[in-house]
Coordinates of C-alpha atoms in Angstrom, one line a residue:
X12 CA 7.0 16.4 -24.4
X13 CA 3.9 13.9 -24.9
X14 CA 2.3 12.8 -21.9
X15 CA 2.8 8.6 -21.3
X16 CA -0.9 6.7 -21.5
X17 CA -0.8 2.9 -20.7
X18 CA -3.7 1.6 -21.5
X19 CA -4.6 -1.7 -20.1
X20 CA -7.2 -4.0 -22.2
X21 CA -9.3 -7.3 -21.5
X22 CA -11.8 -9.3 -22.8
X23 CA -14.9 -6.6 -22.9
X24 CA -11.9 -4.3 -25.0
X25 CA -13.0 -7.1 -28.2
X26 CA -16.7 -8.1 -26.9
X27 CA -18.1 -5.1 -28.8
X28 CA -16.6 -6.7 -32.0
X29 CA -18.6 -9.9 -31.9
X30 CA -15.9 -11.7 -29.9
X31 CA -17.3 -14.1 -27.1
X32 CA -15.2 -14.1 -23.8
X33 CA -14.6 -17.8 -23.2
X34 CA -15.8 -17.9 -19.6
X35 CA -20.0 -18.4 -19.7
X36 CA -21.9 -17.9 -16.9
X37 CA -21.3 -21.3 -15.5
X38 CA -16.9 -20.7 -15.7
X39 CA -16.5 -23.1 -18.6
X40 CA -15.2 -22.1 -22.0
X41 CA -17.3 -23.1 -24.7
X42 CA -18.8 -25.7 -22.6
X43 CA -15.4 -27.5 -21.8
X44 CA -13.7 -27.0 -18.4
X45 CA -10.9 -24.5 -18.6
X46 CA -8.3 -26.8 -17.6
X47 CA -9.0 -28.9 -20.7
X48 CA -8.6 -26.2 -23.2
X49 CA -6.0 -24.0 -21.4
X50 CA -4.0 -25.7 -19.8
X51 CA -0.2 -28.0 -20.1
X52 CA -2.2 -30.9 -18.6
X53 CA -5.3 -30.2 -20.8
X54 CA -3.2 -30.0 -24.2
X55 CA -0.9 -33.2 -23.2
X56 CA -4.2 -35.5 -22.4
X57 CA -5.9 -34.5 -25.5
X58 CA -4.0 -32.4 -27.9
X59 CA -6.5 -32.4 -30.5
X60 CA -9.7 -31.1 -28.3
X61 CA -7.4 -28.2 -27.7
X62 CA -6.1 -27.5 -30.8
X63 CA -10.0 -27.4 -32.6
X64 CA -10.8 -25.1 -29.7
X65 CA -8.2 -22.8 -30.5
X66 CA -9.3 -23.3 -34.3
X67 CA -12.6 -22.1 -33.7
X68 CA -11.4 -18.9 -32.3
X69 CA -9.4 -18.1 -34.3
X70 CA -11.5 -18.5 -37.5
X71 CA -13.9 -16.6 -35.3
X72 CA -11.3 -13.5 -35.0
X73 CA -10.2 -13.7 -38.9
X74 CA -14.3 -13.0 -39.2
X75 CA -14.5 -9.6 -37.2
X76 CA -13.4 -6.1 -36.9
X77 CA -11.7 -3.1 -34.8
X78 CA -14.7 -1.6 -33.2
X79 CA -14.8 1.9 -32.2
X80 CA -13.3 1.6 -29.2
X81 CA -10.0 0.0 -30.7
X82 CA -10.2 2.5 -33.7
X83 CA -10.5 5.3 -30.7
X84 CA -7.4 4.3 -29.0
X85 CA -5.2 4.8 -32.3
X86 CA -7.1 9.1 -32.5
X87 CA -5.1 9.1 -29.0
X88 CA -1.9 8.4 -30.4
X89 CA -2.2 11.4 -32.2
X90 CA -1.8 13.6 -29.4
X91 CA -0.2 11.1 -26.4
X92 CA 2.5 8.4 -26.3
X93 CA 0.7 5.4 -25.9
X94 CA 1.5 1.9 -25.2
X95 CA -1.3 -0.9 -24.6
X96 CA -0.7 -4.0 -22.4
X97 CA -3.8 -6.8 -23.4
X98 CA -4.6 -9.7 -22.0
X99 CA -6.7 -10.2 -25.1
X100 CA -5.0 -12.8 -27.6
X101 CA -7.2 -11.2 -30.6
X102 CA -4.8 -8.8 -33.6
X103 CA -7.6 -6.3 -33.1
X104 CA -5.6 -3.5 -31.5
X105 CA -3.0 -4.1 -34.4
X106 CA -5.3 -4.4 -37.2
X107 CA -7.0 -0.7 -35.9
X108 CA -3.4 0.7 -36.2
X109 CA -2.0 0.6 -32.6
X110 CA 1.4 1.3 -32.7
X111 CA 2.8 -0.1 -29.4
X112 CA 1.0 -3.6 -28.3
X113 CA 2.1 -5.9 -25.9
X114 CA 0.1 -9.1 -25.7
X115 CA 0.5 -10.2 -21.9
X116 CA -1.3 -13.9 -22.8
X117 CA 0.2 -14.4 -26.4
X118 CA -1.4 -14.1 -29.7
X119 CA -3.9 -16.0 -31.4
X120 CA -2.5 -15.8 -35.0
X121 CA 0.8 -17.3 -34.1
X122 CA 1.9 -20.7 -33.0
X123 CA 5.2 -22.0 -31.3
X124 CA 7.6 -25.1 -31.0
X125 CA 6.1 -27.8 -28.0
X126 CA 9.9 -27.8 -28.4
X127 CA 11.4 -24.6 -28.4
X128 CA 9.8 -21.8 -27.2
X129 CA 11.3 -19.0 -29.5
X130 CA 10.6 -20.8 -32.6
X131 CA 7.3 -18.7 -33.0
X132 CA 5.6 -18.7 -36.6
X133 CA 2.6 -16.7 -37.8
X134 CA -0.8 -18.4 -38.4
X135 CA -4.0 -17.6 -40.0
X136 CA -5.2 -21.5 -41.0
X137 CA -6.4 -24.2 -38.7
X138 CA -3.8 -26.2 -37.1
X139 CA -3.6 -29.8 -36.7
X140 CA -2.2 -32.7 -34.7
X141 CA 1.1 -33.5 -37.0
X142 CA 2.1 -29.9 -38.1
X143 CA 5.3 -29.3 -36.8
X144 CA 7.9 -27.3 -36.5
X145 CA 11.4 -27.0 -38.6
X146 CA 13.0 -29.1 -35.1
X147 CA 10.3 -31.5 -35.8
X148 CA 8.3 -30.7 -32.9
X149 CA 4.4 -30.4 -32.7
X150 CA 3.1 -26.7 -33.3
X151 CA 0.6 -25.3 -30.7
X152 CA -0.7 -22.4 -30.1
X153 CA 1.2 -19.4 -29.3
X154 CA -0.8 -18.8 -26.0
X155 CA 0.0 -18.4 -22.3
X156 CA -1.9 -21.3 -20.6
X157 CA -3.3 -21.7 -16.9
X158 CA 0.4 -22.8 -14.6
X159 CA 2.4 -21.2 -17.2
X160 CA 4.6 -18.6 -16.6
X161 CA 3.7 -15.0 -17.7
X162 CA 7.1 -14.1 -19.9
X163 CA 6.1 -10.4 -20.8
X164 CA 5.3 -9.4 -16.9
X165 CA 8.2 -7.8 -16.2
X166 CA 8.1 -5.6 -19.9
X167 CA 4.8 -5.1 -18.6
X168 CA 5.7 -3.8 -15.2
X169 CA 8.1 -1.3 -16.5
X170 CA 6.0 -0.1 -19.2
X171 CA 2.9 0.7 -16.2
X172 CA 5.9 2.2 -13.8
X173 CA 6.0 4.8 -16.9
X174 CA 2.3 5.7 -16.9
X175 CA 1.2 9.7 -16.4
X176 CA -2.5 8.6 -17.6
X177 CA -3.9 4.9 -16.8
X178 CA -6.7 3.8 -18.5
X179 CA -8.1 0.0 -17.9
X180 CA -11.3 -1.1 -20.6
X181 CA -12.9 -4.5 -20.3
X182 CA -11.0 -6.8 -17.9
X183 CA -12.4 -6.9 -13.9
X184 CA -8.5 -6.4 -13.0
X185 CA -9.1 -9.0 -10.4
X186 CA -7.1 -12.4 -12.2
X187 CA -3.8 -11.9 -11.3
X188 CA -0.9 -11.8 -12.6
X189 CA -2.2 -9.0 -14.6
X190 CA -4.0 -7.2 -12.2
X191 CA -0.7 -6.7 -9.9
X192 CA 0.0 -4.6 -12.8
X193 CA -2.1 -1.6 -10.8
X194 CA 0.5 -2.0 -8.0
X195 CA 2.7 -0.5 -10.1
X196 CA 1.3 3.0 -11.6
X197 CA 3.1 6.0 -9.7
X198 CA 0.7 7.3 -6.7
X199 CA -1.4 9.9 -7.0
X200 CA -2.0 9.3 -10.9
X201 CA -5.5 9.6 -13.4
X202 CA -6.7 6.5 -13.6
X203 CA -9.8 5.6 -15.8
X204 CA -11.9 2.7 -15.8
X205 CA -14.0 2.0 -19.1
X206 CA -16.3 -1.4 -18.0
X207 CA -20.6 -2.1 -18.6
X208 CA -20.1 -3.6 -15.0
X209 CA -16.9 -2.1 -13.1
X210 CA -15.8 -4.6 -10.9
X211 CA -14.5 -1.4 -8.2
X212 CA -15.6 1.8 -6.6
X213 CA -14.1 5.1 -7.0
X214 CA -12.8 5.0 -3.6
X215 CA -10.6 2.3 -4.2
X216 CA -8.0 4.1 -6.0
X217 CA -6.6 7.7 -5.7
X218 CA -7.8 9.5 -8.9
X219 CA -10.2 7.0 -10.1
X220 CA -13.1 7.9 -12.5
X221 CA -15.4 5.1 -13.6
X222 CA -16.6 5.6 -17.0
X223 CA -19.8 2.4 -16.9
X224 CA -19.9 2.2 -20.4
X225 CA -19.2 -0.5 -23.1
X226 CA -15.2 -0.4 -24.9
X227 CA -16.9 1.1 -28.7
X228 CA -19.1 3.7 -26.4
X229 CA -16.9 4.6 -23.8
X230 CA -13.7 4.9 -25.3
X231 CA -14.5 7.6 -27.6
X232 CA -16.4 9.4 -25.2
X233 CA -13.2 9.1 -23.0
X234 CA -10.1 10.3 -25.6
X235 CA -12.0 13.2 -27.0
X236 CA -12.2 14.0 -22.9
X237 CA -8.2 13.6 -22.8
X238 CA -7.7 15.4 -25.8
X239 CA -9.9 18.5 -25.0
X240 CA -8.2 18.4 -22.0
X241 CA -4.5 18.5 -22.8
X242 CA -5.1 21.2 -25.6

């Protein structure tokens, strides 16, 4: 029987492909203030300054590529079960040929009813102020915003509870919900850490190694580790 690998994925997972995280330096998000951009409040005061943010991006993610890290990850399912959790809102996982994805903060390339939740549509084009939905309600992105609740936490939860192997790549694991996710791996399991700058030591969790390395270099490095190992 397959060993279970959860694999945990942020924002340095799709840096490597050209991807910008939105935080700079100075906490703003392409020069806006996040709670202008990501936010309820943000999206009712302005609707269309948030909806050309989210434009940008996401003719920005139509223009990249799987790097080798995300190519790396789909090698492992050749040998372990594997299910990612992302915080990342990119297809890049998909597009490399993940099987098992689940998108804690939405997806970029889909778009929902400001009037029902579940009416979610796919979306490659830009989307404006007056595209709405078949209700008749305003379309907006299909993304989970700062004060909103986190609807696949729970799937999440379960999915890390089932973990033999738990590997985290490019997210500090310090913005929470998502990082409570840690609390619930089973004691005493691996746990690898793929980050340029890890965010924790090696005494902080039982079984950690710290792989300080960039997602396309560290990855592969890391699965052809797991493989040799199991076989």
């Amino acid at each position: 029987m397959q060993k279970k690998i959860v694999v945990l994925t942020g924002a340095g997972m799709s840096a490597d492909s050209g991807l910008k995280t939105f935080r700079d330096a100075g906490g703003l998000w392409e020069g806006h203030d996040v709670m202008e951009v990501a936010s309820p409040y943000g999206f009712a005061r302005d609707p269309a300054l948030v909806l050309d943010f989210y434009n940008q991006r996401r003719r920005q993610l139509l223009e990249v590529a799987p790097n080798a890290g995300h190519k790396m990850l789909v090698e492992l399912e050749q040998h372990f079960n594997v299910t990612i959790i992302t915080q990342n809102i990119d297809d890049l996982h998909e597009r490399a040929g993940s099987s098992h994805v689940l998108h804690l903060h939405g997806e970029l390339l889909k778009v929902r009813s400001t009037g029902d939740e579940t009416l979610v549509l796919d979306w490659k084009n830009d989307l404006n102020l007056g595209e709405t939905c078949s209700k008749g309600y305003q379309l907006r992105p299909h993304i989970v915003w700062f004060g909103e609740e986190v609807p696949l936490l729970s799937e999440a939860a379960q999915i890390t509870v089932t973990a033999d192997i738990l590997i985290i790549i490019g997210t500090s694991m310090q913005v929470y919900p998502a990082a409570g996710l840690l609390n619930y791996a089973k004691q005493g399991i691996p746990i690898y850490f793929v980050d340029p700058k890890p965010s924790i030591n090696a005494i902080d969790f039982e079984n950690l190694t710290i792989i300080q390395s960039t997602a396309a270099k560290g990855v592969p490095t890391l699965v052809k580790d797991l493989v040799r190992k199991e076989f």
